JSON list of C-alpha atoms in Angstrom, two decimals:
[
{"chain": "A", "resi": 1, "resn": "ASP", "atom": "CA", "xyz": [-0.51, -1.87, -19.43]},
{"chain": "A", "resi": 2, "resn": "ALA", "atom": "CA", "xyz": [1.64, -4.79, -18.30]},
{"chain": "A", "resi": 3, "resn": "GLY", "atom": "CA", "xyz": [3.62, -4.33, -15.15]},
{"chain": "A", "resi": 4, "resn": "VAL", "atom": "CA", "xyz": [6.97, -5.90, -14.35]},
{"chain": "A", "resi": 5, "resn": "THR", "atom": "CA", "xyz": [7.00, -9.56, -15.32]},
{"chain": "A", "resi": 6, "resn": "GLN", "atom": "CA", "xyz": [9.42, -12.18, -14.09]},
{"chain": "A", "resi": 7, "resn": "SER", "atom": "CA", "xyz": [10.09, -15.77, -15.06]},
{"chain": "A", "resi": 8, "resn": "PRO", "atom": "CA", "xyz": [10.11, -18.43, -13.90]},
{"chain": "A", "resi": 9, "resn": "THR", "atom": "CA", "xyz": [7.88, -18.17, -10.86]},
{"chain": "A", "resi": 10, "resn": "HIS", "atom": "CA", "xyz": [9.60, -20.95, -8.97]},
{"chain": "A", "resi": 11, "resn": "LEU", "atom": "CA", "xyz": [12.89, -22.76, -9.46]},
{"chain": "A", "resi": 12, "resn": "ILE", "atom": "CA", "xyz": [14.67, -25.57, -7.68]},
{"chain": "A", "resi": 13, "resn": "LYS", "atom": "CA", "xyz": [18.39, -26.02, -8.20]},
{"chain": "A", "resi": 14, "resn": "THR", "atom": "CA", "xyz": [21.17, -28.06, -6.68]},
{"chain": "A", "resi": 15, "resn": "ARG", "atom": "CA", "xyz": [24.16, -26.58, -4.91]},
{"chain": "A", "resi": 16, "resn": "GLY", "atom": "CA", "xyz": [26.92, -25.76, -7.39]},
{"chain": "A", "resi": 17, "resn": "GLN", "atom": "CA", "xyz": [24.61, -25.29, -10.35]},
{"chain": "A", "resi": 18, "resn": "GLN", "atom": "CA", "xyz": [24.00, -22.08, -12.25]},
{"chain": "A", "resi": 19, "resn": "VAL", "atom": "CA", "xyz": [20.68, -20.27, -12.69]},
{"chain": "A", "resi": 20, "resn": "THR", "atom": "CA", "xyz": [19.28, -17.52, -14.93]},
{"chain": "A", "resi": 21, "resn": "LEU", "atom": "CA", "xyz": [16.28, -15.41, -13.95]},
{"chain": "A", "resi": 22, "resn": "ARG", "atom": "CA", "xyz": [14.48, -13.12, -16.37]},
{"chain": "A", "resi": 23, "resn": "CYS", "atom": "CA", "xyz": [12.66, -9.81, -16.09]},
{"chain": "A", "resi": 24, "resn": "SER", "atom": "CA", "xyz": [10.67, -7.58, -18.42]},
{"chain": "A", "resi": 25, "resn": "PRO", "atom": "CA", "xyz": [10.23, -4.04, -17.16]},
{"chain": "A", "resi": 26, "resn": "LYS", "atom": "CA", "xyz": [7.03, -2.06, -17.06]},
{"chain": "A", "resi": 27, "resn": "SER", "atom": "CA", "xyz": [6.23, -0.35, -20.33]},
{"chain": "A", "resi": 28, "resn": "GLY", "atom": "CA", "xyz": [8.04, 2.98, -20.58]},
{"chain": "A", "resi": 29, "resn": "HIS", "atom": "CA", "xyz": [10.70, 2.04, -18.03]},
{"chain": "A", "resi": 30, "resn": "ASP", "atom": "CA", "xyz": [14.35, 1.81, -19.01]},
{"chain": "A", "resi": 31, "resn": "THR", "atom": "CA", "xyz": [16.07, 1.00, -15.71]},
{"chain": "A", "resi": 32, "resn": "VAL", "atom": "CA", "xyz": [16.04, -2.41, -14.08]},
{"chain": "A", "resi": 33, "resn": "SER", "atom": "CA", "xyz": [17.17, -3.30, -10.55]},
{"chain": "A", "resi": 34, "resn": "TRP", "atom": "CA", "xyz": [17.43, -6.68, -8.88]},
{"chain": "A", "resi": 35, "resn": "TYR", "atom": "CA", "xyz": [16.84, -7.42, -5.21]},
{"chain": "A", "resi": 36, "resn": "GLN", "atom": "CA", "xyz": [17.27, -10.54, -3.10]},
{"chain": "A", "resi": 37, "resn": "GLN", "atom": "CA", "xyz": [14.76, -11.17, -0.32]},
{"chain": "A", "resi": 38, "resn": "ALA", "atom": "CA", "xyz": [15.61, -13.92, 2.14]},
{"chain": "A", "resi": 39, "resn": "LEU", "atom": "CA", "xyz": [12.79, -15.41, 4.18]},
{"chain": "A", "resi": 40, "resn": "GLY", "atom": "CA", "xyz": [11.63, -12.99, 6.88]},
{"chain": "A", "resi": 41, "resn": "GLN", "atom": "CA", "xyz": [13.90, -10.20, 5.68]},
{"chain": "A", "resi": 42, "resn": "GLY", "atom": "CA", "xyz": [13.57, -7.06, 3.65]},
{"chain": "A", "resi": 43, "resn": "PRO", "atom": "CA", "xyz": [14.81, -6.99, 0.05]},
{"chain": "A", "resi": 44, "resn": "GLN", "atom": "CA", "xyz": [18.53, -6.32, -0.47]},
{"chain": "A", "resi": 45, "resn": "PHE", "atom": "CA", "xyz": [19.84, -4.49, -3.52]},
{"chain": "A", "resi": 46, "resn": "ILE", "atom": "CA", "xyz": [21.95, -6.62, -5.87]},
{"chain": "A", "resi": 47, "resn": "PHE", "atom": "CA", "xyz": [22.57, -4.35, -8.87]},
{"chain": "A", "resi": 48, "resn": "GLN", "atom": "CA", "xyz": [21.00, -1.95, -11.33]},
{"chain": "A", "resi": 49, "resn": "TYR", "atom": "CA", "xyz": [21.13, -1.78, -15.13]},
{"chain": "A", "resi": 50, "resn": "TYR", "atom": "CA", "xyz": [20.64, 1.19, -17.40]},
{"chain": "A", "resi": 51, "resn": "GLU", "atom": "CA", "xyz": [21.57, 1.49, -21.07]},
{"chain": "A", "resi": 52, "resn": "GLU", "atom": "CA", "xyz": [22.74, -2.13, -21.00]},
{"chain": "A", "resi": 53, "resn": "GLU", "atom": "CA", "xyz": [25.40, -1.44, -18.39]},
{"chain": "A", "resi": 54, "resn": "GLU", "atom": "CA", "xyz": [25.63, -2.24, -14.69]},
{"chain": "A", "resi": 55, "resn": "ARG", "atom": "CA", "xyz": [25.43, 1.18, -13.04]},
{"chain": "A", "resi": 56, "resn": "GLN", "atom": "CA", "xyz": [25.49, 0.32, -9.39]},
{"chain": "A", "resi": 57, "resn": "ARG", "atom": "CA", "xyz": [26.07, -2.78, -7.31]},
{"chain": "A", "resi": 58, "resn": "GLY", "atom": "CA", "xyz": [25.24, -3.81, -3.78]},
{"chain": "A", "resi": 59, "resn": "ASN", "atom": "CA", "xyz": [27.30, -6.03, -1.51]},
{"chain": "A", "resi": 60, "resn": "PHE", "atom": "CA", "xyz": [27.03, -9.25, -3.50]},
{"chain": "A", "resi": 61, "resn": "PRO", "atom": "CA", "xyz": [29.85, -11.49, -4.78]},
{"chain": "A", "resi": 62, "resn": "ASP", "atom": "CA", "xyz": [30.86, -11.79, -8.42]},
{"chain": "A", "resi": 63, "resn": "ARG", "atom": "CA", "xyz": [28.89, -15.02, -8.64]},
{"chain": "A", "resi": 64, "resn": "PHE", "atom": "CA", "xyz": [25.95, -12.69, -9.21]},
{"chain": "A", "resi": 65, "resn": "SER", "atom": "CA", "xyz": [25.99, -11.15, -12.66]},
{"chain": "A", "resi": 66, "resn": "GLY", "atom": "CA", "xyz": [23.47, -9.63, -14.98]},
{"chain": "A", "resi": 67, "resn": "HIS", "atom": "CA", "xyz": [22.66, -8.34, -18.37]},
{"chain": "A", "resi": 68, "resn": "GLN", "atom": "CA", "xyz": [20.29, -5.84, -19.92]},
{"chain": "A", "resi": 69, "resn": "PHE", "atom": "CA", "xyz": [19.10, -6.15, -23.50]},
{"chain": "A", "resi": 70, "resn": "PRO", "atom": "CA", "xyz": [18.27, -3.40, -26.02]},
{"chain": "A", "resi": 71, "resn": "ASN", "atom": "CA", "xyz": [14.55, -3.86, -25.27]},
{"chain": "A", "resi": 72, "resn": "TYR", "atom": "CA", "xyz": [15.34, -3.07, -21.58]},
{"chain": "A", "resi": 73, "resn": "SER", "atom": "CA", "xyz": [14.63, -6.60, -20.37]},
{"chain": "A", "resi": 74, "resn": "SER", "atom": "CA", "xyz": [17.17, -8.08, -18.02]},
{"chain": "A", "resi": 75, "resn": "GLU", "atom": "CA", "xyz": [18.64, -11.32, -16.75]},
{"chain": "A", "resi": 76, "resn": "LEU", "atom": "CA", "xyz": [20.16, -12.20, -13.40]},
{"chain": "A", "resi": 77, "resn": "ASN", "atom": "CA", "xyz": [22.69, -15.02, -13.38]},
{"chain": "A", "resi": 78, "resn": "VAL", "atom": "CA", "xyz": [23.98, -16.78, -10.30]},
{"chain": "A", "resi": 79, "resn": "ASN", "atom": "CA", "xyz": [26.88, -19.21, -10.59]},
{"chain": "A", "resi": 80, "resn": "ALA", "atom": "CA", "xyz": [28.06, -21.89, -8.17]},
{"chain": "A", "resi": 81, "resn": "LEU", "atom": "CA", "xyz": [24.84, -21.79, -6.19]},
{"chain": "A", "resi": 82, "resn": "LEU", "atom": "CA", "xyz": [25.01, -22.00, -2.41]},
{"chain": "A", "resi": 83, "resn": "LEU", "atom": "CA", "xyz": [22.27, -23.03, -0.02]},
{"chain": "A", "resi": 84, "resn": "GLY", "atom": "CA", "xyz": [22.24, -19.42, 1.21]},
{"chain": "A", "resi": 85, "resn": "ASP", "atom": "CA", "xyz": [21.19, -18.21, -2.25]},
{"chain": "A", "resi": 86, "resn": "SER", "atom": "CA", "xyz": [17.72, -19.60, -1.59]},
{"chain": "A", "resi": 87, "resn": "ALA", "atom": "CA", "xyz": [15.47, -16.52, -1.64]},
{"chain": "A", "resi": 88, "resn": "LEU", "atom": "CA", "xyz": [12.84, -14.56, -3.50]},
{"chain": "A", "resi": 89, "resn": "TYR", "atom": "CA", "xyz": [14.49, -12.58, -6.27]},
{"chain": "A", "resi": 90, "resn": "LEU", "atom": "CA", "xyz": [12.65, -9.41, -7.15]},
{"chain": "A", "resi": 91, "resn": "CYS", "atom": "CA", "xyz": [13.05, -7.36, -10.26]},
{"chain": "A", "resi": 92, "resn": "ALA", "atom": "CA", "xyz": [12.11, -3.68, -10.21]},
{"chain": "A", "resi": 93, "resn": "SER", "atom": "CA", "xyz": [11.91, -1.16, -12.99]},
{"chain": "A", "resi": 94, "resn": "SER", "atom": "CA", "xyz": [11.78, 2.62, -13.05]},
{"chain": "A", "resi": 95, "resn": "ARG", "atom": "CA", "xyz": [11.51, 5.37, -15.57]},
{"chain": "A", "resi": 96, "resn": "ASP", "atom": "CA", "xyz": [14.97, 6.78, -14.97]},
{"chain": "A", "resi": 97, "resn": "ARG", "atom": "CA", "xyz": [17.99, 6.51, -12.76]},
{"chain": "A", "resi": 98, "resn": "LEU", "atom": "CA", "xyz": [17.14, 9.34, -10.44]},
{"chain": "A", "resi": 99, "resn": "TYR", "atom": "CA", "xyz": [17.25, 8.40, -6.81]},
{"chain": "A", "resi": 100, "resn": "ASN", "atom": "CA", "xyz": [13.70, 9.56, -6.25]},
{"chain": "A", "resi": 101, "resn": "SER", "atom": "CA", "xyz": [12.15, 7.46, -8.97]},
{"chain": "A", "resi": 102, "resn": "PRO", "atom": "CA", "xyz": [9.59, 5.04, -7.53]},
{"chain": "A", "resi": 103, "resn": "LEU", "atom": "CA", "xyz": [10.36, 1.42, -8.26]},
{"chain": "A", "resi": 104, "resn": "HIS", "atom": "CA", "xyz": [7.74, -0.94, -9.63]},
{"chain": "A", "resi": 105, "resn": "PHE", "atom": "CA", "xyz": [8.30, -4.53, -8.58]},
{"chain": "A", "resi": 106, "resn": "GLY", "atom": "CA", "xyz": [7.44, -7.85, -10.16]},
{"chain": "A", "resi": 107, "resn": "ASN", "atom": "CA", "xyz": [6.06, -10.87, -8.30]},
{"chain": "A", "resi": 108, "resn": "GLY", "atom": "CA", "xyz": [9.51, -12.36, -8.00]},
{"chain": "A", "resi": 109, "resn": "THR", "atom": "CA", "xyz": [11.16, -15.71, -8.65]},
{"chain": "A", "resi": 110, "resn": "ARG", "atom": "CA", "xyz": [11.33, -18.09, -5.71]},
{"chain": "A", "resi": 111, "resn": "LEU", "atom": "CA", "xyz": [14.69, -19.90, -5.91]},
{"chain": "A", "resi": 112, "resn": "THR", "atom": "CA", "xyz": [15.29, -22.95, -3.75]},
{"chain": "A", "resi": 113, "resn": "VAL", "atom": "CA", "xyz": [18.80, -24.42, -3.62]},
{"chain": "A", "resi": 114, "resn": "THR", "atom": "CA", "xyz": [19.05, -27.96, -2.27]},
{"chain": "B", "resi": 1, "resn": "ALA", "atom": "CA", "xyz": [25.68, 4.16, 6.20]},
{"chain": "B", "resi": 2, "resn": "GLN", "atom": "CA", "xyz": [21.95, 4.20, 5.80]},
{"chain": "B", "resi": 3, "resn": "LYS", "atom": "CA", "xyz": [19.71, 2.00, 7.90]},
{"chain": "B", "resi": 4, "resn": "VAL", "atom": "CA", "xyz": [15.98, 1.43, 8.32]},
{"chain": "B", "resi": 5, "resn": "THR", "atom": "CA", "xyz": [14.56, -0.12, 11.46]},
{"chain": "B", "resi": 6, "resn": "GLN", "atom": "CA", "xyz": [11.07, -1.56, 11.79]},
{"chain": "B", "resi": 7, "resn": "ALA", "atom": "CA", "xyz": [10.97, -2.74, 15.37]},
{"chain": "B", "resi": 8, "resn": "GLN", "atom": "CA", "xyz": [7.55, -4.39, 15.12]},
{"chain": "B", "resi": 9, "resn": "THR", "atom": "CA", "xyz": [7.95, -7.84, 13.62]},
{"chain": "B", "resi": 10, "resn": "GLU", "atom": "CA", "xyz": [4.28, -8.75, 13.67]},
{"chain": "B", "resi": 11, "resn": "ILE", "atom": "CA", "xyz": [1.07, -6.96, 14.65]},
{"chain": "B", "resi": 12, "resn": "SER", "atom": "CA", "xyz": [-2.33, -8.58, 15.03]},
{"chain": "B", "resi": 13, "resn": "VAL", "atom": "CA", "xyz": [-5.51, -6.52, 15.12]},
{"chain": "B", "resi": 14, "resn": "VAL", "atom": "CA", "xyz": [-9.22, -7.09, 14.74]},
{"chain": "B", "resi": 15, "resn": "GLU", "atom": "CA", "xyz": [-11.00, -5.56, 11.80]},
{"chain": "B", "resi": 16, "resn": "LYS", "atom": "CA", "xyz": [-11.91, -1.86, 12.21]},
{"chain": "B", "resi": 17, "resn": "GLU", "atom": "CA", "xyz": [-9.12, -1.22, 14.68]},
{"chain": "B", "resi": 18, "resn": "ASP", "atom": "CA", "xyz": [-6.58, 1.49, 13.89]},
{"chain": "B", "resi": 19, "resn": "VAL", "atom": "CA", "xyz": [-2.97, 0.38, 13.65]},
{"chain": "B", "resi": 20, "resn": "THR", "atom": "CA", "xyz": [0.34, 2.24, 13.39]},
{"chain": "B", "resi": 21, "resn": "LEU", "atom": "CA", "xyz": [3.46, 0.76, 11.85]},
{"chain": "B", "resi": 22, "resn": "ASP", "atom": "CA", "xyz": [6.71, 2.32, 13.04]},
{"chain": "B", "resi": 23, "resn": "CYS", "atom": "CA", "xyz": [9.75, 3.16, 10.95]},
{"chain": "B", "resi": 24, "resn": "VAL", "atom": "CA", "xyz": [12.99, 4.74, 12.12]},
{"chain": "B", "resi": 25, "resn": "TYR", "atom": "CA", "xyz": [15.78, 5.56, 9.70]},
{"chain": "B", "resi": 26, "resn": "GLU", "atom": "CA", "xyz": [19.42, 6.59, 9.79]},
{"chain": "B", "resi": 27, "resn": "THR", "atom": "CA", "xyz": [21.19, 8.58, 7.11]},
{"chain": "B", "resi": 28, "resn": "ARG", "atom": "CA", "xyz": [24.01, 11.09, 6.84]},
{"chain": "B", "resi": 29, "resn": "ASP", "atom": "CA", "xyz": [22.53, 12.56, 3.70]},
{"chain": "B", "resi": 30, "resn": "THR", "atom": "CA", "xyz": [20.45, 15.72, 3.90]},
{"chain": "B", "resi": 31, "resn": "THR", "atom": "CA", "xyz": [18.57, 14.81, 0.73]},
{"chain": "B", "resi": 32, "resn": "TYR", "atom": "CA", "xyz": [16.75, 11.53, 0.75]},
{"chain": "B", "resi": 33, "resn": "TYR", "atom": "CA", "xyz": [13.43, 9.84, 0.06]},
{"chain": "B", "resi": 34, "resn": "LEU", "atom": "CA", "xyz": [11.37, 7.58, 2.26]},
{"chain": "B", "resi": 35, "resn": "PHE", "atom": "CA", "xyz": [8.97, 4.97, 0.97]},
{"chain": "B", "resi": 36, "resn": "TRP", "atom": "CA", "xyz": [6.38, 2.50, 2.18]},
{"chain": "B", "resi": 37, "resn": "TYR", "atom": "CA", "xyz": [5.68, -0.68, 0.25]},
{"chain": "B", "resi": 38, "resn": "LYS", "atom": "CA", "xyz": [3.08, -3.39, 0.85]},
{"chain": "B", "resi": 39, "resn": "GLN", "atom": "CA", "xyz": [3.86, -7.04, 0.12]},
{"chain": "B", "resi": 40, "resn": "PRO", "atom": "CA", "xyz": [0.82, -9.33, -0.04]},
{"chain": "B", "resi": 41, "resn": "PRO", "atom": "CA", "xyz": [1.24, -13.13, -0.10]},
{"chain": "B", "resi": 42, "resn": "SER", "atom": "CA", "xyz": [1.64, -13.00, -3.89]},
{"chain": "B", "resi": 43, "resn": "GLY", "atom": "CA", "xyz": [5.10, -11.52, -3.33]},
{"chain": "B", "resi": 44, "resn": "GLU", "atom": "CA", "xyz": [4.84, -8.36, -5.39]},
{"chain": "B", "resi": 45, "resn": "LEU", "atom": "CA", "xyz": [5.91, -5.18, -3.63]},
{"chain": "B", "resi": 46, "resn": "VAL", "atom": "CA", "xyz": [3.23, -2.54, -4.05]},
{"chain": "B", "resi": 47, "resn": "PHE", "atom": "CA", "xyz": [4.30, 1.10, -3.83]},
{"chain": "B", "resi": 48, "resn": "LEU", "atom": "CA", "xyz": [2.24, 3.10, -1.30]},
{"chain": "B", "resi": 49, "resn": "ILE", "atom": "CA", "xyz": [3.95, 6.44, -0.78]},
{"chain": "B", "resi": 50, "resn": "ARG", "atom": "CA", "xyz": [7.12, 8.44, -1.35]},
{"chain": "B", "resi": 51, "resn": "ARG", "atom": "CA", "xyz": [8.15, 11.39, 0.79]},
{"chain": "B", "resi": 52, "resn": "ASN", "atom": "CA", "xyz": [11.22, 13.60, 0.33]},
{"chain": "B", "resi": 53, "resn": "SER", "atom": "CA", "xyz": [13.35, 14.87, 3.17]},
{"chain": "B", "resi": 54, "resn": "PHE", "atom": "CA", "xyz": [12.28, 18.47, 2.66]},
{"chain": "B", "resi": 55, "resn": "ASP", "atom": "CA", "xyz": [8.58, 17.84, 2.99]},
{"chain": "B", "resi": 56, "resn": "GLU", "atom": "CA", "xyz": [7.45, 17.10, 6.52]},
{"chain": "B", "resi": 57, "resn": "GLN", "atom": "CA", "xyz": [3.78, 17.54, 5.83]},
{"chain": "B", "resi": 58, "resn": "ASN", "atom": "CA", "xyz": [1.72, 14.61, 6.92]},
{"chain": "B", "resi": 59, "resn": "GLU", "atom": "CA", "xyz": [-0.25, 12.90, 4.21]},
{"chain": "B", "resi": 60, "resn": "ILE", "atom": "CA", "xyz": [-3.59, 11.16, 4.16]},
{"chain": "B", "resi": 61, "resn": "SER", "atom": "CA", "xyz": [-4.88, 8.89, 1.44]},
{"chain": "B", "resi": 62, "resn": "GLY", "atom": "CA", "xyz": [-8.20, 7.30, 2.26]},
{"chain": "B", "resi": 63, "resn": "ARG", "atom": "CA", "xyz": [-7.67, 5.08, 5.30]},
{"chain": "B", "resi": 64, "resn": "TYR", "atom": "CA", "xyz": [-3.89, 5.49, 5.11]},
{"chain": "B", "resi": 65, "resn": "SER", "atom": "CA", "xyz": [-1.90, 8.29, 6.71]},
{"chain": "B", "resi": 66, "resn": "TRP", "atom": "CA", "xyz": [1.79, 8.93, 7.17]},
{"chain": "B", "resi": 67, "resn": "ASN", "atom": "CA", "xyz": [3.59, 10.94, 9.85]},
{"chain": "B", "resi": 68, "resn": "PHE", "atom": "CA", "xyz": [7.09, 12.12, 8.92]},
{"chain": "B", "resi": 69, "resn": "GLN", "atom": "CA", "xyz": [9.19, 13.65, 11.73]},
{"chain": "B", "resi": 70, "resn": "LYS", "atom": "CA", "xyz": [12.78, 14.53, 10.91]},
{"chain": "B", "resi": 71, "resn": "SER", "atom": "CA", "xyz": [13.48, 15.43, 14.53]},
{"chain": "B", "resi": 72, "resn": "THR", "atom": "CA", "xyz": [13.03, 11.80, 15.53]},
{"chain": "B", "resi": 73, "resn": "SER", "atom": "CA", "xyz": [14.01, 10.29, 12.13]},
{"chain": "B", "resi": 74, "resn": "SER", "atom": "CA", "xyz": [10.69, 8.52, 11.94]},
{"chain": "B", "resi": 75, "resn": "PHE", "atom": "CA", "xyz": [8.21, 7.88, 9.17]},
{"chain": "B", "resi": 76, "resn": "ASN", "atom": "CA", "xyz": [5.23, 6.09, 10.68]},
{"chain": "B", "resi": 77, "resn": "PHE", "atom": "CA", "xyz": [2.28, 4.65, 8.81]},
{"chain": "B", "resi": 78, "resn": "THR", "atom": "CA", "xyz": [-1.25, 4.46, 10.21]},
{"chain": "B", "resi": 79, "resn": "ILE", "atom": "CA", "xyz": [-4.14, 2.44, 8.84]},
{"chain": "B", "resi": 80, "resn": "THR", "atom": "CA", "xyz": [-7.52, 3.62, 10.10]},
{"chain": "B", "resi": 81, "resn": "ALA", "atom": "CA", "xyz": [-10.40, 1.16, 10.42]},
{"chain": "B", "resi": 82, "resn": "SER", "atom": "CA", "xyz": [-8.28, -1.78, 9.27]},
{"chain": "B", "resi": 83, "resn": "GLN", "atom": "CA", "xyz": [-9.72, -4.42, 6.95]},
{"chain": "B", "resi": 84, "resn": "VAL", "atom": "CA", "xyz": [-8.84, -8.05, 6.33]},
{"chain": "B", "resi": 85, "resn": "VAL", "atom": "CA", "xyz": [-7.44, -7.05, 2.91]},
{"chain": "B", "resi": 86, "resn": "ASP", "atom": "CA", "xyz": [-4.83, -4.96, 4.70]},
{"chain": "B", "resi": 87, "resn": "SER", "atom": "CA", "xyz": [-3.14, -8.14, 5.90]},
{"chain": "B", "resi": 88, "resn": "ALA", "atom": "CA", "xyz": [0.35, -8.13, 4.38]},
{"chain": "B", "resi": 89, "resn": "VAL", "atom": "CA", "xyz": [3.96, -7.38, 5.15]},
{"chain": "B", "resi": 90, "resn": "TYR", "atom": "CA", "xyz": [4.74, -3.68, 5.09]},
{"chain": "B", "resi": 91, "resn": "PHE", "atom": "CA", "xyz": [8.21, -2.36, 4.34]},
{"chain": "B", "resi": 92, "resn": "CYS", "atom": "CA", "xyz": [9.68, 1.05, 4.98]},
{"chain": "B", "resi": 93, "resn": "ALA", "atom": "CA", "xyz": [12.56, 2.00, 2.69]},
{"chain": "B", "resi": 94, "resn": "LEU", "atom": "CA", "xyz": [15.09, 4.79, 2.21]},
{"chain": "B", "resi": 95, "resn": "SER", "atom": "CA", "xyz": [16.96, 6.11, -0.82]},
{"chain": "B", "resi": 96, "resn": "GLU", "atom": "CA", "xyz": [19.68, 8.71, -0.59]},
{"chain": "B", "resi": 97, "resn": "ALA", "atom": "CA", "xyz": [20.87, 11.35, -3.04]},
{"chain": "B", "resi": 98, "resn": "ASP", "atom": "CA", "xyz": [24.41, 10.02, -2.62]},
{"chain": "B", "resi": 99, "resn": "SER", "atom": "CA", "xyz": [23.28, 6.65, -3.94]},
{"chain": "B", "resi": 100, "resn": "GLY", "atom": "CA", "xyz": [22.39, 8.43, -7.16]},
{"chain": "B", "resi": 101, "resn": "TYR", "atom": "CA", "xyz": [20.71, 5.56, -8.82]},
{"chain": "B", "resi": 102, "resn": "SER", "atom": "CA", "xyz": [17.42, 4.79, -7.18]},
{"chain": "B", "resi": 103, "resn": "THR", "atom": "CA", "xyz": [18.61, 2.06, -4.84]},
{"chain": "B", "resi": 104, "resn": "LEU", "atom": "CA", "xyz": [16.51, 1.34, -1.81]},
{"chain": "B", "resi": 105, "resn": "THR", "atom": "CA", "xyz": [17.49, 0.26, 1.66]},
{"chain": "B", "resi": 106, "resn": "PHE", "atom": "CA", "xyz": [14.63, -1.66, 3.22]},
{"chain": "B", "resi": 107, "resn": "GLY", "atom": "CA", "xyz": [13.71, -2.43, 6.80]},
{"chain": "B", "resi": 108, "resn": "LYS", "atom": "CA", "xyz": [12.94, -6.00, 7.78]},
{"chain": "B", "resi": 109, "resn": "GLY", "atom": "CA", "xyz": [9.23, -5.42, 7.46]},
{"chain": "B", "resi": 110, "resn": "THR", "atom": "CA", "xyz": [6.21, -5.63, 9.74]},
{"chain": "B", "resi": 111, "resn": "MET", "atom": "CA", "xyz": [3.67, -8.38, 9.18]},
{"chain": "B", "resi": 112, "resn": "LEU", "atom": "CA", "xyz": [0.14, -7.10, 9.77]},
{"chain": "B", "resi": 113, "resn": "LEU", "atom": "CA", "xyz": [-2.59, -9.65, 10.44]},
{"chain": "B", "resi": 114, "resn": "VAL", "atom": "CA", "xyz": [-6.13, -8.33, 10.42]},
{"chain": "B", "resi": 115, "resn": "SER", "atom": "CA", "xyz": [-8.72, -10.81, 11.60]},
{"chain": "B", "resi": 116, "resn": "PRO", "atom": "CA", "xyz": [-12.48, -10.54, 11.01]}
]
């Protein structure tokens, strides 16, 4: 049973560019959340997708956008990259939207902005 | 607003020592869940435990145990007889009923280094 898979593993971009990160949820899960983890910090919630719609959003600018596909996979897009966007981006999936549903995380995508 | 504080940035122990990781949380909600996750060098966050705000029973799972005390807003995690494989960053996290959608607020994490 495959867990949460993310691609790519690592990515290097230049300031001002745009990036797309991808996530496939664990089998049986329909809800996908994205988190940003800066070096030495805990993960911070970006947004959550369910039924192909953004259901909740953390304190991130509109440069961060996403999408969920009918097969529940998801993409995170970041436009006009800043040096401060360098971080580990974690995707998490869960079986439902309930607040007590344990999240299953992927290995993350390490984004470096130069 | 919710907040999770892990005051210990880094802890170093020798194998077989017991170690306790502290977690203090703040929330205005009466219904909430607390979590512990482990993050090994590979980066994946591994779920360890979930505890709801109405269940203050301590829990033991093998060498792991958790102490939840609402009176002090703490949810501490103890590893008994630590092993080198326990070396990782450990995160405490909180989700509130008001959030409604399974969003977690994480602490900054505690890095545990277990040496042979």
